[in-house]
Amino acid sequence: LFNDPTWCPPERKWLRDFFSEGKGQEWTKSNGWLGEFNNHCDWYGVECKEGQVFNLSLGNNGLSGRISDAIGNLIGLEILDLHDNNLKKSIPSTIGNLLNLSDLVISYNELTGNIPETFADLSELKLIHLHANRLRGTVPYLALKEGKSDSSFIADCGSPSDFGTPLNCSSCTMCCNANQECDVTKSQTPFVLISFIYIGSVVLALLLIATMLPAICNFICSFDKNATSTSNEIHAIGKDSVYSFFFSSSFTAWVPALAVLATQTLCFVFFINAASLDFGADTVWKYSFSCPRDNTECQNNSEVDYVGWIFLALFGFIHLTCDLLNGLRLVWGASKYGFSMKGIRMFIRGFFLFSITFLTLYATVVYNKATSRSNVDMILNTVILLFVNDLDEKLLKSLHAISPEWLEKITSEIATSFGGSARTNIQCTSMFHQLSTKNQELDMKVQTLECMRVCQASRIDDMERNQAEIIADNTNLQKKIVEFETETATEKEKLTNVEAQNQQLNKKIESLESELKNLKADLQTLLNSQLSMKV
């Protein structure tokens, strides 16, 4: 009967092997398993369809040992769910025989080794979870069926990994790391390459503008006799920034301008490169998903909402709009000079200003996308990146403090080349800085005086409070003195009465003593008389 498929179906034997190698005697639930007089389709976790096992779901059931090779004989199996157990050793290659398998969930175990190449034959898969194990190597390419979601294909292909190199999974929809943090693979974006493409597009666009604008400008100026002069444009654009040194023909003036430009560019490239999600490398990208043990759908833990993006857009608009427009205005102004040295310098100034401002905006967006997981993170990162964009203005203030004579020389040379307004501009800036410094000093003095006034008022309040307490203590003391004097008078009166009583008692004592003497004398006399009589 044991070999008769009518009385003992082969699937029953294969499930028995699975039970034995999975240490079924230690399972949390094993109702019906290996019962001699029941159908294997009634065993816990087993479901059959048309006499064949199609669902074997034993998740979170205390399985240990290993997955039996016999599992590959259950060719009708469509769902195999063994998640959140303690299964060890390697995944049997016979699972590749389960051509009808649609769901394979073996996450949160201790499976080791490589993933079998036979997995590539599982053409009906819709869901496969391999994460939270100790698997290595490359996951065979799997084209999941339609209806794929972000949580359809998950493996340990993120960094950091328990090993030097995480799993290589080109078809995964989500990768998890050793910290059980996950993120979708579609988030991988070559931000650095895109930034170079954008900057290249900006260069071409600005070159096109600079080439075509002379004719347009001449056409407009022929109708508008009061067109804005180049010097006015320089006045509006060049102040508060070392980028105005690009108007100079002096190499020493270009050095600080190029230095701060290179510093800003490198900083933004570092931020952009660090923001690129590379599951094979440990970057600053913060994984935003978690895949719980009891659910096949992963959850997005990011708290960033529209409020954070509104703040980013608001800060960017307030801080960068002026520089973007001024960069375009410089390119426009360069067209009026044609291909002369003045026009080239003005074009370079406009190109650098527009490009670094655009790079600031791009870096701010991509870095926030990579690392911000709350609105506070987004605001903080935005402020830091916008500060880097202000380095050119900070450097001009430093140069004014270090060497005002040299700065005056450069501004004079720029004024000679561009009509004097640039010099006036920076001189005004210098005066503004001086006034700002004096205002700051005055503000500090006012704050000091205000602090002294507050301290003095506090001291007066304390003195008044102490005076009131002293007066109250005085009043209480006077009351106590009056009470004490009253009590003293009463005691004196009592003492006088006691002394009078003592005098009376003394008189009585003297009277009693006199009487006692008389009695003694009488007694002696009586005794003497008695003795006489006896004689």
Coordinates of C-alpha atoms in Angstrom, one line a residue:
L1 CA 0.0 0.0 0.0
F2 CA 2.9 2.4 0.7
N3 CA 3.9 2.2 -3.0
D4 CA 0.3 2.4 -4.3
P5 CA -0.4 6.0 -5.5
T6 CA -4.1 5.5 -4.8
W7 CA -3.5 4.9 -1.1
C8 CA -0.3 6.8 -0.7
P9 CA 0.0 9.7 -3.3
P10 CA 3.6 10.7 -4.2
E11 CA 3.0 14.2 -2.9
R12 CA 2.4 12.8 0.5
K13 CA 5.8 11.2 0.5
W14 CA 7.5 14.4 -0.8
L15 CA 5.7 16.5 1.9
R16 CA 6.9 13.9 4.5
D17 CA 10.5 14.5 3.3
F18 CA 10.0 18.3 3.5
F19 CA 8.6 17.8 7.0
S20 CA 11.5 15.6 8.1
E21 CA 14.3 17.9 6.7
G22 CA 12.6 21.0 8.0
K23 CA 12.5 19.5 11.5
G24 CA 8.7 19.4 11.6
Q25 CA 8.7 18.0 15.1
E26 CA 9.8 21.5 16.2
W27 CA 7.2 23.5 14.2
T28 CA 4.9 25.9 16.0
K29 CA 1.9 24.3 14.2
S30 CA 1.9 20.9 12.5
N31 CA -1.7 20.0 12.7
G32 CA -2.5 16.8 10.7
W33 CA 1.1 16.4 9.4
L34 CA 2.0 12.7 8.9
G35 CA -1.3 11.5 10.1
E36 CA -1.9 8.0 8.9
F37 CA -5.7 8.3 8.3
N38 CA -6.0 11.8 6.9
N39 CA -5.5 13.4 3.5
H40 CA -2.3 15.4 3.1
C41 CA -4.4 18.2 1.6
D42 CA -5.8 18.7 5.2
W43 CA -2.4 19.2 6.7
Y44 CA -1.6 22.6 8.2
G45 CA -0.4 25.1 5.6
V46 CA -1.2 22.8 2.6
E47 CA -3.9 23.6 0.1
C48 CA -4.8 21.4 -2.9
K49 CA -6.6 22.1 -6.2
E50 CA -7.9 19.2 -8.3
G51 CA -5.9 16.7 -6.1
Q52 CA -2.6 18.6 -6.4
V53 CA -0.8 20.7 -3.9
F54 CA -0.9 24.3 -5.2
N55 CA -0.2 26.3 -1.9
L56 CA 2.3 25.6 0.8
S57 CA 2.3 28.4 3.3
L58 CA 4.2 27.9 6.5
G59 CA 5.4 31.4 7.3
N60 CA 6.4 32.3 10.8
N61 CA 6.0 28.7 11.9
G62 CA 9.3 27.8 13.5
L63 CA 10.8 25.9 10.5
S64 CA 14.5 25.1 10.8
G65 CA 16.9 22.6 9.1
R66 CA 16.8 23.0 5.4
I67 CA 14.4 23.1 2.4
S68 CA 14.1 19.6 1.0
D69 CA 15.0 18.9 -2.6
A70 CA 11.7 17.1 -2.7
I71 CA 9.9 20.4 -2.9
G72 CA 10.8 20.4 -6.6
N73 CA 8.5 17.4 -7.2
L74 CA 5.4 19.4 -6.3
I75 CA 5.0 20.6 -9.9
G76 CA 1.5 21.9 -9.3
L77 CA 2.7 24.3 -6.6
E78 CA 1.8 27.9 -7.3
I79 CA 2.5 29.5 -3.9
L80 CA 5.5 28.7 -1.7
D81 CA 5.6 30.9 1.4
L82 CA 8.3 30.0 4.0
H83 CA 9.1 33.5 5.3
D84 CA 10.2 34.4 8.8
N85 CA 11.6 31.0 9.9
N86 CA 15.0 29.7 10.7
L87 CA 15.8 27.7 7.5
K88 CA 19.5 27.3 6.8
K89 CA 21.8 26.0 4.1
S90 CA 21.3 26.6 0.4
I91 CA 18.2 27.0 -1.7
P92 CA 17.5 23.7 -3.6
S93 CA 17.9 24.0 -7.4
T94 CA 14.9 21.8 -7.8
I95 CA 12.6 24.8 -7.1
G96 CA 13.4 25.7 -10.8
N97 CA 11.1 22.7 -11.7
L98 CA 8.0 24.5 -10.3
L99 CA 7.0 26.0 -13.6
N100 CA 3.6 27.0 -12.3
L101 CA 5.0 28.9 -9.3
S102 CA 3.7 32.5 -9.0
D103 CA 4.6 33.5 -5.5
L104 CA 8.0 32.5 -3.9
V105 CA 8.5 34.1 -0.4
I106 CA 11.5 32.8 1.5
S107 CA 12.6 36.1 3.2
Y108 CA 13.7 36.4 6.8
N109 CA 15.6 33.1 7.1
E110 CA 19.2 32.2 7.3
L111 CA 19.6 30.7 3.8
T112 CA 23.2 30.8 2.4
G113 CA 25.0 30.2 -0.8
N114 CA 24.2 31.3 -4.4
I115 CA 20.7 31.5 -5.9
P116 CA 20.2 28.6 -8.4
E117 CA 20.4 29.4 -12.1
T118 CA 17.3 27.3 -12.5
F119 CA 15.3 30.2 -11.1
A120 CA 15.5 31.7 -14.6
D121 CA 13.0 29.0 -15.7
L122 CA 10.3 30.3 -13.4
S123 CA 8.3 32.2 -16.0
E124 CA 5.1 32.5 -14.1
L125 CA 6.5 34.4 -11.1
K126 CA 4.6 37.4 -10.0
L127 CA 6.1 37.8 -6.5
I128 CA 9.6 36.7 -5.2
H129 CA 11.0 37.8 -1.9
L130 CA 14.6 36.7 -1.1
H131 CA 15.7 39.4 1.3
A132 CA 16.9 39.1 4.9
N133 CA 19.0 36.0 4.2
R134 CA 22.7 35.5 3.7
L135 CA 22.7 34.9 -0.1
R136 CA 25.6 35.8 -2.4
G137 CA 26.4 36.1 -6.1
T138 CA 24.1 37.0 -8.9
V139 CA 20.3 36.6 -9.1
P140 CA 19.3 35.2 -12.5
Y141 CA 17.3 37.6 -14.6
L142 CA 13.6 37.1 -14.0
A143 CA 10.9 38.8 -16.1
L144 CA 7.9 38.9 -13.7
K145 CA 4.4 38.7 -15.0
E146 CA 2.2 41.7 -15.5
G147 CA 1.0 43.6 -12.4
K148 CA 4.5 44.0 -11.0
S149 CA 4.7 46.5 -8.1
D150 CA 7.7 47.9 -6.2
S151 CA 7.4 45.1 -3.7
S152 CA 7.3 42.3 -6.3
F153 CA 11.0 41.3 -6.5
I154 CA 13.1 42.0 -3.3
A155 CA 16.6 40.8 -2.6
D156 CA 19.6 41.8 -0.4
C157 CA 21.2 43.8 -3.2
G158 CA 21.7 47.0 -1.2
S159 CA 24.6 48.5 0.8
P160 CA 25.9 47.9 3.4
S161 CA 25.9 44.2 3.0
D162 CA 26.8 41.3 5.3
F163 CA 29.5 40.5 2.7
G164 CA 31.9 42.7 0.9
T165 CA 29.7 42.9 -2.2
P166 CA 25.9 42.7 -2.1
L167 CA 23.8 40.5 -4.3
N168 CA 23.8 41.5 -8.0
C169 CA 20.1 41.7 -9.0
S170 CA 19.4 43.5 -12.3
S171 CA 15.7 42.6 -12.3
C172 CA 14.9 43.4 -8.7
T173 CA 12.2 46.0 -8.0
M174 CA 13.6 46.7 -4.6
C175 CA 16.9 46.2 -2.8
C176 CA 17.5 45.9 0.9
N177 CA 20.7 46.2 3.0
A178 CA 22.0 44.5 6.1
N179 CA 20.1 47.0 8.3
Q180 CA 16.8 45.8 6.7
E181 CA 16.4 49.2 5.0
C182 CA 15.1 49.0 1.5
D183 CA 14.5 51.2 -1.6
V184 CA 13.1 50.8 -5.0
T185 CA 15.6 50.2 -7.8
K186 CA 13.9 52.7 -10.1
S187 CA 15.3 55.4 -7.8
Q188 CA 18.8 54.8 -9.3
T189 CA 19.5 57.9 -11.4
P190 CA 22.9 59.0 -12.8
F191 CA 22.5 62.5 -11.3
V192 CA 26.1 63.5 -12.3
L193 CA 25.6 62.5 -15.9
I194 CA 22.3 64.4 -16.0
S195 CA 24.0 67.5 -14.5
F196 CA 26.6 67.5 -17.2
I197 CA 23.9 67.1 -19.9
Y198 CA 22.0 70.1 -18.4
I199 CA 25.1 72.2 -18.2
G200 CA 26.0 71.4 -21.8
S201 CA 22.5 72.3 -22.8
V202 CA 22.9 75.6 -21.0
V203 CA 26.2 76.3 -22.7
L204 CA 24.6 75.7 -26.2
A205 CA 21.6 77.8 -25.3
L206 CA 23.7 80.7 -24.1
L207 CA 26.0 80.5 -27.1
L208 CA 23.0 80.5 -29.3
I209 CA 21.6 83.6 -27.5
A210 CA 24.9 85.4 -27.6
T211 CA 25.2 84.7 -31.4
M212 CA 21.7 85.8 -32.3
L213 CA 21.2 88.7 -29.9
P214 CA 23.4 91.3 -31.6
A215 CA 21.0 91.5 -34.5
I216 CA 17.9 91.4 -32.2
C217 CA 19.5 94.1 -30.0
N218 CA 20.3 96.4 -32.9
F219 CA 16.7 96.0 -34.1
I220 CA 15.3 96.8 -30.7
C221 CA 17.6 99.7 -30.1
S222 CA 16.7 101.3 -33.5
F223 CA 13.2 101.8 -32.0
D224 CA 14.1 102.4 -28.4
K225 CA 16.6 105.3 -28.0
N226 CA 16.4 105.0 -24.3
A227 CA 17.5 101.4 -24.1
T228 CA 19.3 100.3 -20.9
S229 CA 23.0 100.8 -21.1
T230 CA 25.5 98.1 -20.4
S231 CA 26.9 100.0 -17.4
N232 CA 23.5 99.9 -15.8
E233 CA 23.4 96.2 -16.3
I234 CA 26.8 95.8 -14.7
H235 CA 25.7 98.0 -11.8
A236 CA 22.7 95.7 -11.2
I237 CA 24.7 92.5 -11.6
G238 CA 28.3 93.0 -10.3
K239 CA 27.8 94.1 -6.8
D240 CA 28.6 92.0 -3.7
S241 CA 30.3 89.2 -5.7
V242 CA 33.9 88.4 -6.8
Y243 CA 32.4 87.3 -10.1
S244 CA 32.5 91.0 -11.0
F245 CA 36.3 90.4 -11.3
F246 CA 35.7 88.6 -14.5
F247 CA 35.1 92.1 -16.0
S248 CA 38.8 92.8 -15.2
S249 CA 41.7 92.2 -17.5
S250 CA 44.0 91.5 -14.6
F251 CA 45.0 87.8 -14.0
T252 CA 45.2 88.4 -10.2
A253 CA 41.6 89.5 -10.2
W254 CA 40.6 86.3 -12.0
V255 CA 42.3 84.1 -9.5
P256 CA 40.0 84.6 -6.6
A257 CA 37.0 84.5 -8.9
L258 CA 38.0 81.2 -10.5
A259 CA 39.0 79.8 -7.1
V260 CA 35.6 80.4 -5.6
L261 CA 33.9 79.2 -8.8
A262 CA 35.9 76.0 -8.7
T263 CA 35.2 75.5 -5.0
Q264 CA 31.4 75.9 -5.5
T265 CA 31.4 73.6 -8.5
L266 CA 33.4 70.9 -6.7
C267 CA 31.1 71.2 -3.7
F268 CA 28.0 70.8 -5.8
V269 CA 29.5 67.9 -7.8
F270 CA 30.4 66.2 -4.5
F271 CA 26.8 66.6 -3.3
I272 CA 25.3 65.4 -6.6
N273 CA 27.7 62.4 -6.8
A274 CA 26.9 61.5 -3.1
A275 CA 23.2 61.7 -3.8
S276 CA 23.3 59.1 -6.6
L277 CA 21.8 55.8 -5.5
D278 CA 24.2 53.0 -6.1
F279 CA 23.1 49.8 -4.5
G280 CA 26.5 48.3 -4.9
A281 CA 28.2 51.1 -3.0
D282 CA 27.8 52.8 0.4
T283 CA 26.5 56.3 -0.4
V284 CA 24.7 59.0 1.6
W285 CA 21.4 58.0 0.1
K286 CA 18.9 57.1 2.8
Y287 CA 16.7 54.1 2.1
S288 CA 13.1 55.1 2.7
F289 CA 11.3 51.7 2.7
S290 CA 10.9 48.9 5.2
C291 CA 9.6 45.5 4.4
P292 CA 7.9 44.0 7.4
R293 CA 8.0 40.3 8.2
D294 CA 4.2 39.9 8.2
N295 CA 3.4 41.7 5.0
T296 CA 4.4 41.2 1.4
E297 CA 4.0 45.0 0.7
C298 CA 6.8 47.3 1.7
Q299 CA 6.1 50.6 3.4
N300 CA 7.5 54.0 2.6
N301 CA 8.8 55.6 5.9
S302 CA 9.6 59.0 4.4
E303 CA 7.8 61.9 6.1
V304 CA 8.6 64.4 3.4
D305 CA 5.4 65.9 2.0
Y306 CA 4.4 68.9 -0.1
V307 CA 5.2 71.3 2.7
G308 CA 8.9 70.5 2.5
W309 CA 9.0 70.9 -1.2
I310 CA 7.1 74.2 -1.0
F311 CA 9.8 75.5 1.4
L312 CA 12.5 74.3 -1.0
A313 CA 10.8 76.1 -3.9
L314 CA 10.3 79.2 -1.8
F315 CA 13.9 79.4 -0.6
G316 CA 15.2 78.6 -4.1
F317 CA 13.0 81.3 -5.7
I318 CA 14.0 84.0 -3.2
H319 CA 17.7 83.1 -3.2
L320 CA 18.4 82.1 -6.8
T321 CA 16.0 83.9 -9.1
C322 CA 18.0 87.2 -9.1
D323 CA 21.2 85.4 -10.1
L324 CA 19.5 83.4 -12.9
L325 CA 18.0 86.5 -14.4
N326 CA 21.2 88.5 -14.0
G327 CA 23.2 85.7 -15.8
L328 CA 20.8 86.0 -18.7
R329 CA 21.1 89.8 -18.7
L330 CA 24.9 89.6 -18.8
V331 CA 24.6 87.3 -21.9
W332 CA 22.3 89.9 -23.4
G333 CA 24.8 92.7 -22.5
A334 CA 27.7 90.7 -24.1
S335 CA 25.8 90.7 -27.4
K336 CA 26.1 94.4 -27.6
Y337 CA 29.9 94.2 -27.6
G338 CA 29.9 91.5 -30.2
F339 CA 33.1 89.2 -30.2
S340 CA 35.3 91.8 -28.6
M341 CA 37.3 91.1 -25.4
K342 CA 34.7 93.0 -23.4
G343 CA 31.9 91.0 -24.9
I344 CA 33.7 87.7 -24.2
R345 CA 34.4 88.6 -20.6
M346 CA 30.8 89.7 -20.1
F347 CA 29.6 86.4 -21.7
I348 CA 31.9 84.4 -19.4
R349 CA 30.6 86.2 -16.4
G350 CA 27.0 85.6 -17.4
F351 CA 27.7 82.0 -18.3
F352 CA 29.4 81.3 -14.9
L353 CA 26.8 83.1 -12.9
F354 CA 23.9 81.3 -14.6
S355 CA 25.6 77.9 -14.6
I356 CA 26.6 77.9 -10.9
T357 CA 23.1 79.1 -9.9
F358 CA 21.5 76.4 -12.0
L359 CA 23.9 73.8 -10.5
T360 CA 22.9 75.1 -7.0
L361 CA 19.3 74.5 -7.8
Y362 CA 19.9 71.1 -9.3
A363 CA 22.2 69.9 -6.4
T364 CA 19.6 71.2 -3.8
V365 CA 16.8 69.2 -5.4
V366 CA 18.7 65.9 -6.0
Y367 CA 20.5 65.9 -2.6
N368 CA 17.2 66.5 -0.8
K369 CA 15.7 63.7 -2.8
A370 CA 18.5 61.4 -1.7
T371 CA 18.8 62.3 2.0
S372 CA 15.8 64.1 3.3
R373 CA 13.3 61.9 5.0
S374 CA 11.5 64.7 6.9
N375 CA 10.6 68.3 6.2
V376 CA 13.1 69.4 8.8
D377 CA 15.9 67.5 6.9
M378 CA 14.8 69.2 3.7
I379 CA 14.9 72.7 5.1
L380 CA 18.3 72.1 6.7
N381 CA 19.9 70.6 3.5
T382 CA 18.5 73.5 1.5
V383 CA 20.0 76.1 3.8
I384 CA 23.4 74.4 3.7
L385 CA 23.5 74.2 -0.1
L386 CA 22.3 77.8 -0.5
F387 CA 25.1 78.9 1.8
V388 CA 27.6 77.4 -0.6
N389 CA 26.1 79.5 -3.4
D390 CA 26.9 82.6 -1.3
L391 CA 30.7 81.9 -1.2
D392 CA 31.4 84.5 -3.9
E393 CA 29.8 87.2 -1.9
K394 CA 31.5 86.1 1.4
L395 CA 34.9 86.2 -0.4
L396 CA 34.4 89.7 -1.6
K397 CA 33.7 90.8 2.0
S398 CA 36.8 89.0 3.1
L399 CA 38.9 90.7 0.4
H400 CA 37.6 94.1 1.4
A401 CA 38.7 93.4 5.0
I402 CA 42.1 92.0 4.0
S403 CA 43.2 94.3 1.2
P404 CA 40.9 97.3 0.5
E405 CA 43.7 99.0 -1.5
W406 CA 44.0 96.1 -3.9
L407 CA 40.2 95.9 -4.2
E408 CA 40.1 99.6 -5.0
K409 CA 42.7 99.1 -7.8
I410 CA 40.7 96.3 -9.4
T411 CA 37.5 98.3 -9.3
S412 CA 39.2 101.3 -10.8
E413 CA 40.5 99.1 -13.7
I414 CA 36.9 97.7 -14.2
A415 CA 35.5 101.2 -14.1
T416 CA 37.9 102.3 -16.9
S417 CA 36.8 99.4 -19.1
F418 CA 33.1 99.6 -18.4
G419 CA 32.3 103.3 -17.8
G420 CA 32.8 103.8 -14.2
S421 CA 29.6 102.3 -12.8
A422 CA 31.3 99.1 -11.6
R423 CA 33.7 101.0 -9.5
T424 CA 30.9 103.1 -8.1
N425 CA 29.0 99.9 -7.5
I426 CA 31.8 98.2 -5.4
Q427 CA 32.6 101.5 -3.6
C428 CA 29.0 101.7 -2.7
T429 CA 29.2 98.1 -1.6
S430 CA 32.3 99.0 0.5
M431 CA 30.5 101.9 2.1
F432 CA 27.5 99.7 2.7
H433 CA 29.7 97.1 4.4
Q434 CA 31.2 99.9 6.6
L435 CA 27.8 101.2 7.5
S436 CA 26.6 97.7 8.2
T437 CA 29.6 97.2 10.5
K438 CA 28.9 100.5 12.3
N439 CA 25.2 99.6 12.6
Q440 CA 26.2 96.2 14.0
E441 CA 28.4 98.0 16.6
L442 CA 25.6 100.4 17.5
D443 CA 23.2 97.5 17.7
M444 CA 25.6 95.7 20.1
K445 CA 25.9 98.9 22.2
V446 CA 22.2 99.3 22.3
Q447 CA 21.8 95.7 23.3
T448 CA 24.4 96.1 26.0
L449 CA 22.7 99.2 27.4
E450 CA 19.3 97.4 27.2
C451 CA 20.9 94.5 29.0
M452 CA 22.3 96.9 31.7
R453 CA 18.9 98.6 32.0
V454 CA 17.2 95.3 32.4
C455 CA 19.8 94.2 35.0
Q456 CA 19.4 97.6 36.8
A457 CA 15.6 97.3 36.8
S458 CA 16.0 93.8 38.2
R459 CA 18.3 95.0 40.9
I460 CA 15.9 97.8 41.9
D461 CA 13.0 95.3 42.0
D462 CA 15.1 93.1 44.2
M463 CA 16.0 96.0 46.5
E464 CA 12.3 97.1 46.7
R465 CA 11.4 93.5 47.4
N466 CA 14.1 93.3 50.2
Q467 CA 13.0 96.6 51.6
A468 CA 9.4 95.4 51.8
E469 CA 10.5 92.3 53.5
I470 CA 12.6 94.3 56.0
I471 CA 9.7 96.6 56.8
A472 CA 7.4 93.5 57.3
D473 CA 10.1 92.0 59.6
N474 CA 10.4 95.3 61.5
T475 CA 6.6 95.4 62.1
N476 CA 6.6 91.8 63.3
L477 CA 9.5 92.6 65.6
Q478 CA 7.8 95.6 67.1
K479 CA 4.7 93.5 67.7
K480 CA 6.8 90.9 69.4
I481 CA 8.6 93.7 71.6
V482 CA 5.1 95.1 72.7
E483 CA 4.0 91.5 73.5
F484 CA 7.3 90.9 75.4
E485 CA 6.9 94.2 77.4
T486 CA 3.3 93.3 78.3
E487 CA 4.4 89.9 79.4
T488 CA 7.3 91.4 81.4
A489 CA 4.9 93.8 83.2
T490 CA 2.6 91.0 84.0
E491 CA 5.5 89.0 85.3
K492 CA 6.7 91.9 87.4
E493 CA 3.3 92.3 88.9
K494 CA 3.2 88.6 89.7
L495 CA 6.7 88.8 91.2
T496 CA 5.6 91.7 93.5
N497 CA 2.6 89.7 94.6
V498 CA 4.9 86.7 95.3
E499 CA 7.3 88.9 97.3
A500 CA 4.4 90.3 99.4
Q501 CA 3.2 86.8 100.0
N502 CA 6.8 85.8 100.9
Q503 CA 7.0 88.7 103.5
Q504 CA 3.7 87.6 105.0
L505 CA 4.9 84.0 105.2
N506 CA 8.2 85.2 106.8
K507 CA 6.2 87.1 109.5
K508 CA 4.1 84.0 110.1
I509 CA 7.3 81.9 110.3
E510 CA 8.8 84.3 112.9
S511 CA 5.5 84.3 114.9
L512 CA 5.5 80.5 114.8
E513 CA 9.1 80.4 115.8
S514 CA 8.4 82.7 118.8
E515 CA 5.5 80.5 119.8
L516 CA 7.6 77.4 119.4
K517 CA 10.2 78.9 121.8
N518 CA 7.5 79.7 124.3
L519 CA 6.2 76.2 124.0
K520 CA 9.7 74.8 124.5
A521 CA 10.1 77.0 127.6
D522 CA 6.8 75.9 129.0
L523 CA 7.7 72.3 128.3
Q524 CA 11.0 72.7 130.1
T525 CA 9.3 74.2 133.0
L526 CA 6.8 71.4 133.1
L527 CA 9.5 68.8 132.9
N528 CA 11.4 70.5 135.7
S529 CA 8.3 70.6 137.9
Q530 CA 7.6 66.9 137.3
L531 CA 11.2 66.0 138.2
S532 CA 10.9 68.0 141.4
M533 CA 7.8 66.3 142.4
K534 CA 9.3 62.9 141.9
V535 CA 12.2 63.8 144.1

